[in-house]
PDB file of C-alpha atoms in Angstrom:
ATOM      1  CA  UNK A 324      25.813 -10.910 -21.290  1.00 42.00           C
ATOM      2  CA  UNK A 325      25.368  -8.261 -18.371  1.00 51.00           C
ATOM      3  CA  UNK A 326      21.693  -7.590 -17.350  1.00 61.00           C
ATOM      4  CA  UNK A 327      21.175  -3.994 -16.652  1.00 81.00           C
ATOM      5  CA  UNK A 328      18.029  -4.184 -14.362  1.00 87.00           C
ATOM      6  CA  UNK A 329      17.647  -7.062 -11.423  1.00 89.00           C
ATOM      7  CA  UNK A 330      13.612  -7.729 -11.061  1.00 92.00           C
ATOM      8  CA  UNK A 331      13.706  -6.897  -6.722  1.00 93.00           C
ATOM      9  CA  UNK A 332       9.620  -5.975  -5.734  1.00 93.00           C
ATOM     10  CA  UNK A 333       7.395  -8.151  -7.485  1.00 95.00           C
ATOM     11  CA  UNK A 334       4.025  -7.259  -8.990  1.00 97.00           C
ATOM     12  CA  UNK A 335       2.051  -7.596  -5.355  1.00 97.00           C
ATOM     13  CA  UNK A 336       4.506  -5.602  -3.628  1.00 97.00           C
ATOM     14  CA  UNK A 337       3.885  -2.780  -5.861  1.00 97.00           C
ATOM     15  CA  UNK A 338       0.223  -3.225  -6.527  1.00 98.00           C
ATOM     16  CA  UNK A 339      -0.430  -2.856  -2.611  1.00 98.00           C
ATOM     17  CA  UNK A 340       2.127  -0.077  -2.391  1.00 98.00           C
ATOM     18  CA  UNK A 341       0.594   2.270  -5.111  1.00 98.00           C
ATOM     19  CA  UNK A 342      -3.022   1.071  -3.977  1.00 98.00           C
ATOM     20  CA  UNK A 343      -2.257   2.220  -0.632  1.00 98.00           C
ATOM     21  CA  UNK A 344      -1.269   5.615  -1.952  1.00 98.00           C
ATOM     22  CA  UNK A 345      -3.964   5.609  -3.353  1.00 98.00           C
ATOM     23  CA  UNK A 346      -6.426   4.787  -1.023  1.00 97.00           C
ATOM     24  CA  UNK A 347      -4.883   7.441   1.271  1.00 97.00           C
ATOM     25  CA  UNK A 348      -5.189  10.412  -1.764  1.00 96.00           C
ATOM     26  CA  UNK A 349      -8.826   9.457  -1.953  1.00 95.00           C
ATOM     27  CA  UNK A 350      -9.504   9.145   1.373  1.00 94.00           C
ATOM     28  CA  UNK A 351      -7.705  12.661   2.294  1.00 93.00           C
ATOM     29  CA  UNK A 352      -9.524  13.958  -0.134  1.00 93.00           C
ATOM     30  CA  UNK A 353     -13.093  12.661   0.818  1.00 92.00           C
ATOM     31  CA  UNK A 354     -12.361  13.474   4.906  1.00 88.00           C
ATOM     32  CA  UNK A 355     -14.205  16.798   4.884  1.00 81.00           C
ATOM     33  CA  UNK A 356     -17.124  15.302   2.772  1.00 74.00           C
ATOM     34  CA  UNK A 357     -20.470  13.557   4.352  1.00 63.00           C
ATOM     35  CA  UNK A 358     -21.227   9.829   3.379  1.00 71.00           C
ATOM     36  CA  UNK A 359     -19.914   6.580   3.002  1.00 89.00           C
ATOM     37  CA  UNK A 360     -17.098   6.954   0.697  1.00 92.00           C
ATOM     38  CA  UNK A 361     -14.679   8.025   3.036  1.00 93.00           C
ATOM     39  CA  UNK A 362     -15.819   5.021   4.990  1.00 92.00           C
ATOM     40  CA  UNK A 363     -15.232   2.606   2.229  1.00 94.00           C
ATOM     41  CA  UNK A 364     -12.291   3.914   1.048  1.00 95.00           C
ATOM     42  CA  UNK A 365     -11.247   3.499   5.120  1.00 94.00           C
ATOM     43  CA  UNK A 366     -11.833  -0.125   4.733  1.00 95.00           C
ATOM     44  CA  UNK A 367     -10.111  -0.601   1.007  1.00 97.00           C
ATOM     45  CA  UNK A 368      -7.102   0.967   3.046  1.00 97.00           C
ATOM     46  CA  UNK A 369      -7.065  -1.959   5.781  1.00 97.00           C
ATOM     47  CA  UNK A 370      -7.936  -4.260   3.407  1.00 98.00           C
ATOM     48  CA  UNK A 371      -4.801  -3.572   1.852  1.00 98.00           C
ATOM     49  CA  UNK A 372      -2.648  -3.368   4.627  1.00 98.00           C
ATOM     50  CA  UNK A 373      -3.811  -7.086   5.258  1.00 98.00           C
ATOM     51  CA  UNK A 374      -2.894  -7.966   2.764  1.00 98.00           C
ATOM     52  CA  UNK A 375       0.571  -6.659   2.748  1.00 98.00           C
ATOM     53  CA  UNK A 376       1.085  -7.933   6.116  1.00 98.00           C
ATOM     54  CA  UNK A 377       0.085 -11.690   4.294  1.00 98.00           C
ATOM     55  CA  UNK A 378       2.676 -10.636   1.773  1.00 98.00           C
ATOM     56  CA  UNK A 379       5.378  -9.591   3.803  1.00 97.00           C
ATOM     57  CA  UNK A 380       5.499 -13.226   5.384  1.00 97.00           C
ATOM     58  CA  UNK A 381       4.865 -15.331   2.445  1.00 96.00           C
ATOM     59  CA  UNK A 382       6.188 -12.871  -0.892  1.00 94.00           C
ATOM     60  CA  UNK A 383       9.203 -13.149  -2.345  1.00 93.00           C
ATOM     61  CA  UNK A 384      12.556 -12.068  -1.008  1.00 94.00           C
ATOM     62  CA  UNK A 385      12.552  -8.565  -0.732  1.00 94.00           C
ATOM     63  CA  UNK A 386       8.415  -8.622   0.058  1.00 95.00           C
ATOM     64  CA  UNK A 387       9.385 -10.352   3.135  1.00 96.00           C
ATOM     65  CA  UNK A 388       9.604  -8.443   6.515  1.00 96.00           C
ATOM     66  CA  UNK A 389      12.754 -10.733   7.611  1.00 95.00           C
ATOM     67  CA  UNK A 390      14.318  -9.341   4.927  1.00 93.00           C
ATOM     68  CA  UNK A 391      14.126  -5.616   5.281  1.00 93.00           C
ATOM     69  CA  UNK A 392      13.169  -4.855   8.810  1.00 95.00           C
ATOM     70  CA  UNK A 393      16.782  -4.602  10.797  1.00 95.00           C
ATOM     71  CA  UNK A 394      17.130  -4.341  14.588  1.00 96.00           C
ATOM     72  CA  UNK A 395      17.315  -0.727  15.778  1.00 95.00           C
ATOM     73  CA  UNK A 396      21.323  -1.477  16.216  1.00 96.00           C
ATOM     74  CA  UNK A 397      21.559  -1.765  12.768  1.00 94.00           C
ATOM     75  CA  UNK A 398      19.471   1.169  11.648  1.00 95.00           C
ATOM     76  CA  UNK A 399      20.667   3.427  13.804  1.00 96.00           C
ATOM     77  CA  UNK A 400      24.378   2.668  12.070  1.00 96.00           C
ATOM     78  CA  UNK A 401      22.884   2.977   8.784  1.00 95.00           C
ATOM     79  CA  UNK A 402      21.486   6.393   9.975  1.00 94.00           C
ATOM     80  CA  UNK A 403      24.991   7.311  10.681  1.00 95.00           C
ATOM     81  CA  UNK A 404      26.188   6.434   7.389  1.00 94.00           C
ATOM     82  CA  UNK A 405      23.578   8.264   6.051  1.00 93.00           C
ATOM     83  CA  UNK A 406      24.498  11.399   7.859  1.00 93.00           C
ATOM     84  CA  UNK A 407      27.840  10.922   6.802  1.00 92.00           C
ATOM     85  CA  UNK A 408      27.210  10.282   3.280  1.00 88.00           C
ATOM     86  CA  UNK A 409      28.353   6.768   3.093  1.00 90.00           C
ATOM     87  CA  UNK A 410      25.500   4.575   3.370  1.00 91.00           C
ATOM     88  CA  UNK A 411      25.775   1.397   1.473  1.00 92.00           C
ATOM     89  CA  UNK A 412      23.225   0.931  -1.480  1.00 93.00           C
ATOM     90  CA  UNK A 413      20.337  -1.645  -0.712  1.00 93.00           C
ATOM     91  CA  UNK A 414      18.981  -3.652  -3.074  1.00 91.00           C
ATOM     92  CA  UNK A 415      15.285  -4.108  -1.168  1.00 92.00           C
ATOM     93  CA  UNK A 416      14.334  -1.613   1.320  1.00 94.00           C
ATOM     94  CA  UNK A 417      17.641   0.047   3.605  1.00 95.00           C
ATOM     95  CA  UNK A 418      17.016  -0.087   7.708  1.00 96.00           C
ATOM     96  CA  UNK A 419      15.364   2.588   7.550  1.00 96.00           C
ATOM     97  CA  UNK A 420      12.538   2.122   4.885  1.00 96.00           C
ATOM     98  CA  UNK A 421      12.043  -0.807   6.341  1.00 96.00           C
ATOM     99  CA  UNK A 422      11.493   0.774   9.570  1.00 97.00           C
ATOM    100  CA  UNK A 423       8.701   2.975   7.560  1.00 97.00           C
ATOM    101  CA  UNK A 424       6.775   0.685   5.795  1.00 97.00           C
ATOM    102  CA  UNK A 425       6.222  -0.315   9.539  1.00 97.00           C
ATOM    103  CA  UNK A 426       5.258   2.557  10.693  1.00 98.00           C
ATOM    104  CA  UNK A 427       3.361   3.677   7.524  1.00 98.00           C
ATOM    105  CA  UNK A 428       1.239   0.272   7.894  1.00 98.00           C
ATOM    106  CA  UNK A 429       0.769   0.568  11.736  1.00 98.00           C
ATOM    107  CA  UNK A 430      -0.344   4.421  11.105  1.00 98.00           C
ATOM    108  CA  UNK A 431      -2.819   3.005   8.602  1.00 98.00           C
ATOM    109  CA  UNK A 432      -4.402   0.821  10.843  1.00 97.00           C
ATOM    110  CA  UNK A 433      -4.909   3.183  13.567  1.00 97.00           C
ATOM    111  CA  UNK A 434      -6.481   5.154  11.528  1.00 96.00           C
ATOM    112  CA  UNK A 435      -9.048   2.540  10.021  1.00 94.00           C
ATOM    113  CA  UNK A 436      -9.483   1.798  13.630  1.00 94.00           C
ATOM    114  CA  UNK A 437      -9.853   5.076  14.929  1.00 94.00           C
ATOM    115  CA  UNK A 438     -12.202   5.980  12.083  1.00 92.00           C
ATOM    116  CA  UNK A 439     -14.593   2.548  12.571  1.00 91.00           C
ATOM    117  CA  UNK A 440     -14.563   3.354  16.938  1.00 91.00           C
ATOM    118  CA  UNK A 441     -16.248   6.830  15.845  1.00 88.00           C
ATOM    119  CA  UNK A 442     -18.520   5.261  13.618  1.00 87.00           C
ATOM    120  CA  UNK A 443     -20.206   2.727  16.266  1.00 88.00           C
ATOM    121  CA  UNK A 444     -22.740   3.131  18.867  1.00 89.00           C
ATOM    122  CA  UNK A 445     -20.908   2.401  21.688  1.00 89.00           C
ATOM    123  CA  UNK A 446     -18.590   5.747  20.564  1.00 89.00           C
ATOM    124  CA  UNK A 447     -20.927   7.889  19.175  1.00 85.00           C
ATOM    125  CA  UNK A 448     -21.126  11.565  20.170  1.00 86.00           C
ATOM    126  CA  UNK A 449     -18.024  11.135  22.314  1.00 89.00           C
ATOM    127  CA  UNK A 450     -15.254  13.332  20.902  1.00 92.00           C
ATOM    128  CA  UNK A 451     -11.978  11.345  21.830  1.00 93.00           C
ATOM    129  CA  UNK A 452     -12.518   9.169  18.873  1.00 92.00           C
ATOM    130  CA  UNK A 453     -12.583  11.935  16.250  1.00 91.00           C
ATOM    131  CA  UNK A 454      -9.598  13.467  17.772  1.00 95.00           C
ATOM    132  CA  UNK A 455      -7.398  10.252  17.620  1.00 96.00           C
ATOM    133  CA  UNK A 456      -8.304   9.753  14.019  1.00 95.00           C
ATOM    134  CA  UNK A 457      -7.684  13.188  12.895  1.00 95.00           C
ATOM    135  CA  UNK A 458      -4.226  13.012  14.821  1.00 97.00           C
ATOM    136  CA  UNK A 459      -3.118  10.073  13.681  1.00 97.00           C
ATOM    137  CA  UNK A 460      -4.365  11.526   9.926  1.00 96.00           C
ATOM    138  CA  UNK A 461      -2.170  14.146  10.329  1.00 97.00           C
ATOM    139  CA  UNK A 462       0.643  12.277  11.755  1.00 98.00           C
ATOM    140  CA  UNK A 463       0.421   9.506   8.488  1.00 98.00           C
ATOM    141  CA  UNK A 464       0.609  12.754   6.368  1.00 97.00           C
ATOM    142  CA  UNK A 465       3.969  13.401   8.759  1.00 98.00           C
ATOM    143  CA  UNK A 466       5.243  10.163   7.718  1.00 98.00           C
ATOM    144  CA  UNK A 467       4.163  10.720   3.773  1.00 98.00           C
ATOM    145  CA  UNK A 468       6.804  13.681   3.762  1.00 98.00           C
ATOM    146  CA  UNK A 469       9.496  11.900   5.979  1.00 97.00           C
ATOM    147  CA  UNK A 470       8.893   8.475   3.261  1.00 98.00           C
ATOM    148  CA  UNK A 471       8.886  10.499   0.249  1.00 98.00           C
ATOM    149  CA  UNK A 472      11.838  12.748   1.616  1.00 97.00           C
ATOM    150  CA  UNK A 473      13.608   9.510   2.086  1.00 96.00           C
ATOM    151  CA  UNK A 474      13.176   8.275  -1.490  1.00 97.00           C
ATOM    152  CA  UNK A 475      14.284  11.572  -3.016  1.00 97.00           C
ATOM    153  CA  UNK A 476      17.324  11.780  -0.950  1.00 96.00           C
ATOM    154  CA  UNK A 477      18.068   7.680  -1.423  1.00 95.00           C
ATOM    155  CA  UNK A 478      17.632   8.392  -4.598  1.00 95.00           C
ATOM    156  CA  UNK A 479      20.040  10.941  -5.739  1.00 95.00           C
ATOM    157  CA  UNK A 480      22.982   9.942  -3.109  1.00 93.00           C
ATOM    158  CA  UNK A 481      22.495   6.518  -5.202  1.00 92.00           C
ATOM    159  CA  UNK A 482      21.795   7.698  -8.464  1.00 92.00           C
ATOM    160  CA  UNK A 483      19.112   5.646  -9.024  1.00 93.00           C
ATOM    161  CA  UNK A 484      15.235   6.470  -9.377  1.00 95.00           C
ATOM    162  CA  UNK A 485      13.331   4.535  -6.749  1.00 95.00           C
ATOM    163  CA  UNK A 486      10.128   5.698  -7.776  1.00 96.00           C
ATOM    164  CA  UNK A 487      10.592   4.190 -10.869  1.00 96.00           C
ATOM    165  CA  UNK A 488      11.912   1.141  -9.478  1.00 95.00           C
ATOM    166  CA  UNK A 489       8.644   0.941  -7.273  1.00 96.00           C
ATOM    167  CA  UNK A 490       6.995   0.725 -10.951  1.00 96.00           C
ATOM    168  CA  UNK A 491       8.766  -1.222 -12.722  1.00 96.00           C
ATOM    169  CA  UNK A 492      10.308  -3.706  -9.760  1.00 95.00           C
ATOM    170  CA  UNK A 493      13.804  -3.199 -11.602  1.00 95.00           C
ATOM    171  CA  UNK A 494      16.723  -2.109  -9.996  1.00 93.00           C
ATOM    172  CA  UNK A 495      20.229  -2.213 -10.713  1.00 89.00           C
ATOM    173  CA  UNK A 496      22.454  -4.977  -9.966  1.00 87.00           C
ATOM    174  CA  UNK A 497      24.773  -5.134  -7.224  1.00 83.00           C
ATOM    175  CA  UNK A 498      28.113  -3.259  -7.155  1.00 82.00           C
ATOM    176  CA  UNK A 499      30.879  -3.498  -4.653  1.00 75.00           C
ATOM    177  CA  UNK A 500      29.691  -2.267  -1.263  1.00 71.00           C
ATOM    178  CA  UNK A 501      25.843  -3.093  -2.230  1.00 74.00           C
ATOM    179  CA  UNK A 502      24.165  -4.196   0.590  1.00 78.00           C
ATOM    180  CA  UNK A 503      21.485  -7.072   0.045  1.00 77.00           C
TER     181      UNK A 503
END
C-alpha cells in the first residue's frame, strides 16, 4: 500500500514555528502601545527561539540544523537552480530556508536584545538603543516577506502547499530527483 503523506516536521517544530509568528503579530501590533505587554510578548519571542535552537540540535531529522543548513556552496547552486527553474524538491527545509530560519531566529534575538538594552538603566534615555531595535524590527518584517515569498514560490514550482505542510507535518513522499 502507497502512503500519500510522509510525517517530515514534528509537532515541536511546528508549535515553535507558528508560536513565533505569533509572538511577532502580537508584538508588532503592541510596539506603538505603552506597558508591559510588548515587553512580555518580547520575552515569549526569545523564549521560543531557545527553545528552537534546543530543538534544532536534539529534534528529529528534519528539526535538526545539520540537516537543513547547507554551506553557502551549496545554496548558492540551489539558488541557481532556482533561477533556472530546476531546483530539486526538498523534503525538510531547501538551502535556502534553511539559511532563513537562521536568519529569522538571529533577527529575533537582536531584537529581544535590542528591546531589553533600552529597557535598563545603564541605556536609558540614550537613543541608539531604540534605533537598533526599530531597525532590526523593520528588517525581521524584510525577512517575513522574503520567507513567505519563498514558500509561495516553493510552493507552486513544486505543487505542493507548504503552509499546510507546516500544519499538518505531512508532505509528500519522495519522487525521482527529490532531494532529502
Amino acid at each position: 500500500m502507497k502512503r500519500n503523506k510522509l510525517k517530515v516536521w514534528d509537532a515541536p517544530v511546528r508549535l515553535l514555528h507558528w508560536s513565533l509568528v505569533a509572538s511577532i503579530v502580537a508584538a508588532w501590533w503592541s510596539s506603538d502601545r505603552t506597558g508591559a505587554a510588548h515587553e512580555y510578548i518580547g520575552y515569549a519571542a526569545v523564549a521560543i527561539v531557545l527553545a528552537r535552537l534546543l530543538w534544532g540540535f536534539a529534534g528529529n531529522r528534519y528539526a535538526r540544523f545539520a540537516q537543513f543548513v547547507r554551506a553557502p556552496e551549496p545554496t548558492v547552486q540551489y539558488l541557481r537552480a532556482v533561477a533556472t527553474g530546476r531546483s530539486a524538491r526538498h523534503l525538510g527545509h531547501n538551502p535556502l530556508g534553511g539559511w532563513m530560519v537562521l536568519a529569522l531566529l538571529a533577527c529575533v534575538s537582536l531584537l529581544a536584545l535590542s528591546g531589553w538594552a533600552a529597557t535598563t538603566d545603564l541605556l536609558w534615555g540614550y537613543a541608539w538603543p531604540v534605533r537598533l531595535h526599530v531597525g532590526v524590527a523593520w528588517t525581521l518584517v524584510g525577512l517575513v516577506v522574503l520567507h513567505v515569498s519563498g514558500v509561495v514560490f516553493t510552493s507552486w514550482q513544486h505543487r505542493e502547499n507548504l503552509v499546510i505542510a507546516m500544519i499538518t507535518g505531512q508532505k509528500k513522499p519522495p519522487a525521482d530527483g527529490d532531494q532529502d
